[in-house]
C-alpha cells in the first residue's frame, strides 16, 4: 500500500478456472487467506505467506466454493463460509478443522457478514434474518438475534466489546434498500437501533466495518451529483466523519 509494489500474485489452487472471491489479511500483515470458487467439488481455502511469496497450507473441510474468509485478530483462527452455508473454523497454525457450523439462510453467501471478537473466542455471523454469536471454546451458538431481511451485512466488535451490526435497509425515503442502519446486539436483548442514515442525497450499495468498530465505510452513489463516493460514519454518533466524492460515474 505504501509503495504500490506487487507483493504477490496467486490464482486458485484447484484448477486453472478457479476464481478468487474472498481475501483477508492476518493482524501482522504477513499472511493472507483466500477463498475460491472452483469447478471441482472441493473448496479452496489457502493460506499464503507474503514475505516468501508462497503458499503455506490448504485448509480442508468444506465441500463447495468459498465466498468469505476471516482471520482472528491474534491470527490463531481462520473462518470460511461456503456456498452451502457451512462455516468452518480452523486452527491456523496446524490447519486442523476445529468446528463446522451449519446455517439455513438461503440465497447467496456473498452478502453474509462475520467477525471474530478481540480475544478470538467468539465469532459473530450475520445473514438472512438472523445474527448468531458462536462460542469457539464450547463449539455452540451462544446467542441469536432475529432481524428483518436486508442487504450487505457487516458485523464488528468495538473497543468497548459491543457487537455492532450494520446493513442496508429500505426506508420511505429510499425504498430500494439503499440506506444504512446501525444496531447494537446485546445477549438476552433484541437488536437495539443506534443510528440510521439521515442524508438522503446518496444511495449506499456496499458497506465495510474496519477493526475496532469506531467507524464503518459506505460505498455510495450521489443521487443528483453523478459521482461515486466513499463515506466514513462514526458508530458513536452516527455522523459522517470523512468522505471522498471526487469519482464521477462514467
Short mmCIF file of C-alpha atoms in Angstrom, two decimals:
data_model
loop_
_atom_site.label_atom_id
_atom_site.label_comp_id
_atom_site.label_asym_id
_atom_site.label_seq_id
_atom_site.Cartn_x
_atom_site.Cartn_y
_atom_site.Cartn_z
CA UNK A 1 0.00 0.00 0.00
CA UNK A 2 2.84 2.40 0.82
CA UNK A 3 4.90 1.82 -2.33
CA UNK A 4 2.47 0.24 -4.80
CA UNK A 5 4.89 -2.65 -5.36
CA UNK A 6 3.43 -6.04 -6.28
CA UNK A 7 3.89 -8.39 -3.31
CA UNK A 8 2.07 -11.49 -4.50
CA UNK A 9 0.08 -12.75 -7.44
CA UNK A 10 -1.74 -16.03 -6.88
CA UNK A 11 -4.58 -17.93 -8.52
CA UNK A 12 -6.94 -20.50 -7.03
CA UNK A 13 -5.21 -23.80 -6.38
CA UNK A 14 -7.76 -26.33 -7.60
CA UNK A 15 -7.91 -25.59 -11.31
CA UNK A 16 -6.98 -23.04 -13.92
CA UNK A 17 -10.56 -21.79 -13.87
CA UNK A 18 -10.59 -21.06 -10.12
CA UNK A 19 -11.97 -17.64 -9.26
CA UNK A 20 -10.78 -16.00 -6.02
CA UNK A 21 -13.77 -14.45 -4.25
CA UNK A 22 -12.55 -13.76 -0.70
CA UNK A 23 -9.35 -12.38 0.84
CA UNK A 24 -8.32 -11.49 4.39
CA UNK A 25 -5.00 -10.45 5.99
CA UNK A 26 -3.98 -11.55 9.46
CA UNK A 27 -3.14 -8.97 12.14
CA UNK A 28 0.57 -8.97 11.33
CA UNK A 29 0.05 -8.38 7.60
CA UNK A 30 2.35 -11.32 6.90
CA UNK A 31 -0.26 -13.92 5.98
CA UNK A 32 -3.19 -13.82 3.57
CA UNK A 33 -6.06 -16.31 3.47
CA UNK A 34 -8.01 -16.69 0.23
CA UNK A 35 -11.23 -18.46 -0.72
CA UNK A 36 -12.00 -19.53 -4.27
CA UNK A 37 -14.78 -20.87 -6.42
CA UNK A 38 -13.55 -23.82 -8.46
CA UNK A 39 -15.09 -26.21 -10.98
CA UNK A 40 -14.16 -29.18 -8.82
CA UNK A 41 -16.34 -30.16 -5.87
CA UNK A 42 -13.64 -29.34 -3.33
CA UNK A 43 -13.47 -25.99 -1.61
CA UNK A 44 -10.30 -23.94 -1.92
CA UNK A 45 -9.15 -22.15 1.25
CA UNK A 46 -5.43 -21.33 1.07
CA UNK A 47 -3.03 -19.54 3.41
CA UNK A 48 -0.25 -17.54 1.73
CA UNK A 49 2.88 -16.03 3.27
CA UNK A 50 3.55 -12.66 1.67
CA UNK A 51 7.20 -12.30 2.70
CA UNK A 52 8.22 -15.51 0.97
CA UNK A 53 5.65 -15.35 -1.83
CA UNK A 54 4.50 -18.89 -1.27
CA UNK A 55 1.50 -20.93 -0.17
CA UNK A 56 1.75 -22.21 3.40
CA UNK A 57 -1.17 -24.63 3.62
CA UNK A 58 -4.56 -25.58 2.22
CA UNK A 59 -7.43 -25.97 4.66
CA UNK A 60 -9.79 -28.92 4.22
CA UNK A 61 -13.35 -29.48 5.38
CA UNK A 62 -15.75 -27.52 3.18
CA UNK A 63 -17.24 -29.21 0.14
CA UNK A 64 -18.25 -26.30 -2.09
CA UNK A 65 -16.90 -22.95 -3.24
CA UNK A 66 -15.84 -20.47 -0.55
CA UNK A 67 -17.32 -16.97 -0.54
CA UNK A 68 -16.00 -15.36 2.66
CA UNK A 69 -12.85 -15.76 4.81
CA UNK A 70 -11.78 -14.22 8.13
CA UNK A 71 -8.66 -14.20 10.35
CA UNK A 72 -8.98 -13.76 14.12
CA UNK A 73 -7.16 -10.65 15.48
CA UNK A 74 -4.46 -12.80 17.09
CA UNK A 75 -4.04 -14.89 13.89
CA UNK A 76 -4.87 -18.13 15.76
CA UNK A 77 -8.09 -18.94 13.91
CA UNK A 78 -9.37 -18.82 10.35
CA UNK A 79 -13.05 -18.96 9.42
CA UNK A 80 -14.54 -19.51 5.95
CA UNK A 81 -18.09 -19.65 4.57
CA UNK A 82 -19.06 -21.91 1.67
CA UNK A 83 -21.89 -21.72 -0.87
CA UNK A 84 -23.80 -24.41 1.03
CA UNK A 85 -23.87 -22.17 4.13
CA UNK A 86 -21.32 -24.14 6.12
CA UNK A 87 -18.96 -22.09 8.27
CA UNK A 88 -15.62 -23.79 9.01
CA UNK A 89 -13.24 -22.69 11.75
CA UNK A 90 -9.60 -23.89 11.64
CA UNK A 91 -6.56 -23.70 13.86
CA UNK A 92 -4.30 -21.51 11.71
CA UNK A 93 -1.01 -22.99 12.94
CA UNK A 94 -1.86 -26.67 12.46
CA UNK A 95 -4.56 -26.40 9.76
CA UNK A 96 -6.82 -28.63 11.87
CA UNK A 97 -10.54 -28.12 11.36
CA UNK A 98 -11.97 -27.13 14.75
CA UNK A 99 -15.69 -26.66 14.06
CA UNK A 100 -18.28 -26.62 11.29
CA UNK A 101 -21.47 -24.62 11.86
CA UNK A 102 -24.46 -25.00 9.53
CA UNK A 103 -26.80 -22.14 8.65
CA UNK A 104 -30.05 -22.30 6.63
CA UNK A 105 -30.45 -18.80 5.28
CA UNK A 106 -30.61 -19.44 1.51
CA UNK A 107 -29.64 -17.03 -1.25
CA UNK A 108 -26.07 -16.03 -1.98
CA UNK A 109 -23.39 -16.29 0.70
CA UNK A 110 -21.68 -13.20 -0.76
CA UNK A 111 -23.87 -10.93 1.38
CA UNK A 112 -23.08 -12.55 4.74
CA UNK A 113 -21.05 -10.77 7.41
CA UNK A 114 -18.73 -12.18 10.06
CA UNK A 115 -16.07 -11.19 12.58
CA UNK A 116 -14.04 -12.54 15.49
CA UNK A 117 -14.01 -10.73 18.84
CA UNK A 118 -10.73 -9.32 20.18
CA UNK A 119 -9.97 -12.40 22.29
CA UNK A 120 -10.65 -14.75 19.37
CA UNK A 121 -13.06 -16.94 21.36
CA UNK A 122 -16.28 -15.64 19.80
CA UNK A 123 -17.38 -15.34 16.19
CA UNK A 124 -20.38 -13.26 15.09
CA UNK A 125 -22.18 -14.21 11.88
CA UNK A 126 -24.98 -12.33 10.11
CA UNK A 127 -27.10 -13.37 7.13
CA UNK A 128 -30.76 -13.51 6.11
CA UNK A 129 -32.96 -12.73 9.12
CA UNK A 130 -30.56 -13.83 11.83
CA UNK A 131 -27.36 -12.83 13.60
CA UNK A 132 -25.57 -15.53 15.61
CA UNK A 133 -22.80 -15.35 18.21
CA UNK A 134 -20.70 -18.52 18.25
CA UNK A 135 -18.74 -19.72 21.28
CA UNK A 136 -15.47 -21.13 19.92
CA UNK A 137 -14.43 -22.64 23.25
CA UNK A 138 -17.56 -24.77 23.56
CA UNK A 139 -18.39 -25.10 19.85
CA UNK A 140 -22.02 -23.97 20.04
CA UNK A 141 -24.26 -20.98 19.32
CA UNK A 142 -24.13 -18.68 22.35
CA UNK A 143 -26.78 -16.13 21.30
CA UNK A 144 -29.09 -15.36 18.38
CA UNK A 145 -30.98 -12.28 17.24
CA UNK A 146 -33.88 -12.20 14.77
CA UNK A 147 -33.74 -9.24 12.38
CA UNK A 148 -35.68 -8.09 9.34
CA UNK A 149 -34.20 -9.02 5.97
CA UNK A 150 -31.75 -6.56 4.47
CA UNK A 151 -28.63 -6.36 2.30
CA UNK A 152 -24.86 -6.05 2.74
CA UNK A 153 -24.47 -7.40 6.28
CA UNK A 154 -21.40 -6.35 8.30
CA UNK A 155 -20.62 -7.02 11.99
CA UNK A 156 -17.79 -5.83 14.21
CA UNK A 157 -16.79 -5.67 17.89
CA UNK A 158 -15.81 -2.18 19.02
CA UNK A 159 -13.18 -1.20 21.62
CA UNK A 160 -15.82 -1.43 24.38
CA UNK A 161 -16.62 -5.01 23.43
CA UNK A 162 -20.01 -4.13 21.94
CA UNK A 163 -21.19 -6.20 18.99
CA UNK A 164 -22.28 -3.80 16.23
CA UNK A 165 -24.27 -4.71 13.14
CA UNK A 166 -24.74 -2.51 10.06
CA UNK A 167 -26.56 -3.24 6.81
CA UNK A 168 -28.64 -1.71 4.02
CA UNK A 169 -32.38 -1.43 4.51
CA UNK A 170 -35.40 0.05 2.76
CA UNK A 171 -36.97 3.25 4.04
CA UNK A 172 -39.72 5.62 2.98
CA UNK A 173 -37.07 7.94 1.54
CA UNK A 174 -35.07 5.10 -0.06
CA UNK A 175 -37.43 2.19 -0.88
CA UNK A 176 -34.74 0.45 -2.96
CA UNK A 177 -32.85 -0.72 0.16
CA UNK A 178 -30.01 1.77 -0.14
CA UNK A 179 -30.00 3.28 3.37
CA UNK A 180 -27.55 2.16 6.09
CA UNK A 181 -28.86 1.24 9.56
CA UNK A 182 -26.65 0.51 12.62
CA UNK A 183 -27.63 -1.76 15.54
CA UNK A 184 -26.07 -2.90 18.82
CA UNK A 185 -26.51 -6.58 19.69
CA UNK A 186 -26.54 -7.49 23.39
CA UNK A 187 -27.07 -11.02 24.70
CA UNK A 188 -30.56 -11.53 26.13
CA UNK A 189 -32.00 -8.45 24.40
CA UNK A 190 -33.47 -7.62 21.00
CA UNK A 191 -31.32 -5.74 18.49
CA UNK A 192 -31.10 -2.07 19.53
CA UNK A 193 -31.22 0.61 16.84
CA UNK A 194 -28.32 3.04 17.32
CA UNK A 195 -28.30 5.20 14.22
CA UNK A 196 -29.72 5.32 10.70
CA UNK A 197 -28.81 7.25 7.57
CA UNK A 198 -30.42 10.69 7.51
CA UNK A 199 -28.62 12.08 4.46
CA UNK A 200 -30.83 11.09 1.51
CA UNK A 201 -28.51 12.64 -1.09
CA UNK A 202 -26.71 9.33 -1.66
CA UNK A 203 -27.65 5.66 -2.06
CA UNK A 204 -25.50 3.01 -0.39
CA UNK A 205 -24.52 -0.07 -2.40
CA UNK A 206 -21.77 -1.57 -0.22
CA UNK A 207 -20.51 -1.46 3.39
CA UNK A 208 -17.32 -2.36 5.28
CA UNK A 209 -16.54 -2.47 9.02
CA UNK A 210 -12.86 -1.84 9.89
CA UNK A 211 -11.33 -3.41 13.01
CA UNK A 212 -12.12 -1.79 16.38
CA UNK A 213 -15.53 -0.64 15.13
CA UNK A 214 -15.03 3.10 15.68
CA UNK A 215 -16.48 3.79 12.24
CA UNK A 216 -17.79 1.99 9.19
CA UNK A 217 -17.42 2.75 5.48
CA UNK A 218 -20.12 3.09 2.85
CA UNK A 219 -19.61 2.98 -0.90
CA UNK A 220 -22.41 5.01 -2.42
CA UNK A 221 -23.70 6.93 -5.42
CA UNK A 222 -24.83 10.54 -5.26
CA UNK A 223 -28.48 10.79 -6.27
CA UNK A 224 -28.05 14.03 -8.21
CA UNK A 225 -24.31 14.73 -8.43
CA UNK A 226 -23.30 11.93 -10.80
CA UNK A 227 -20.43 10.83 -8.53
CA UNK A 228 -19.44 7.70 -6.65
CA UNK A 229 -18.40 8.42 -3.09
CA UNK A 230 -16.94 6.76 -0.01
CA UNK A 231 -18.31 7.91 3.34
CA UNK A 232 -16.95 7.06 6.81
CA UNK A 233 -19.54 7.16 9.60
CA UNK A 234 -18.84 7.25 13.37
CA UNK A 235 -20.53 4.38 15.22
CA UNK A 236 -20.66 6.52 18.36
CA UNK A 237 -22.54 9.48 16.89
CA UNK A 238 -23.87 8.21 13.57
CA UNK A 239 -22.35 11.30 11.96
CA UNK A 240 -20.21 11.45 8.84
CA UNK A 241 -16.52 11.88 9.73
CA UNK A 242 -14.95 11.74 6.28
CA UNK A 243 -15.90 11.47 2.61
CA UNK A 244 -14.34 11.25 -0.83
CA UNK A 245 -16.75 12.23 -3.59
CA UNK A 246 -14.34 13.02 -6.40
CA UNK A 247 -15.09 9.97 -8.61
CA UNK A 248 -17.62 10.79 -11.30
CA UNK A 249 -19.78 7.99 -12.67
CA UNK A 250 -18.86 7.16 -16.29
#
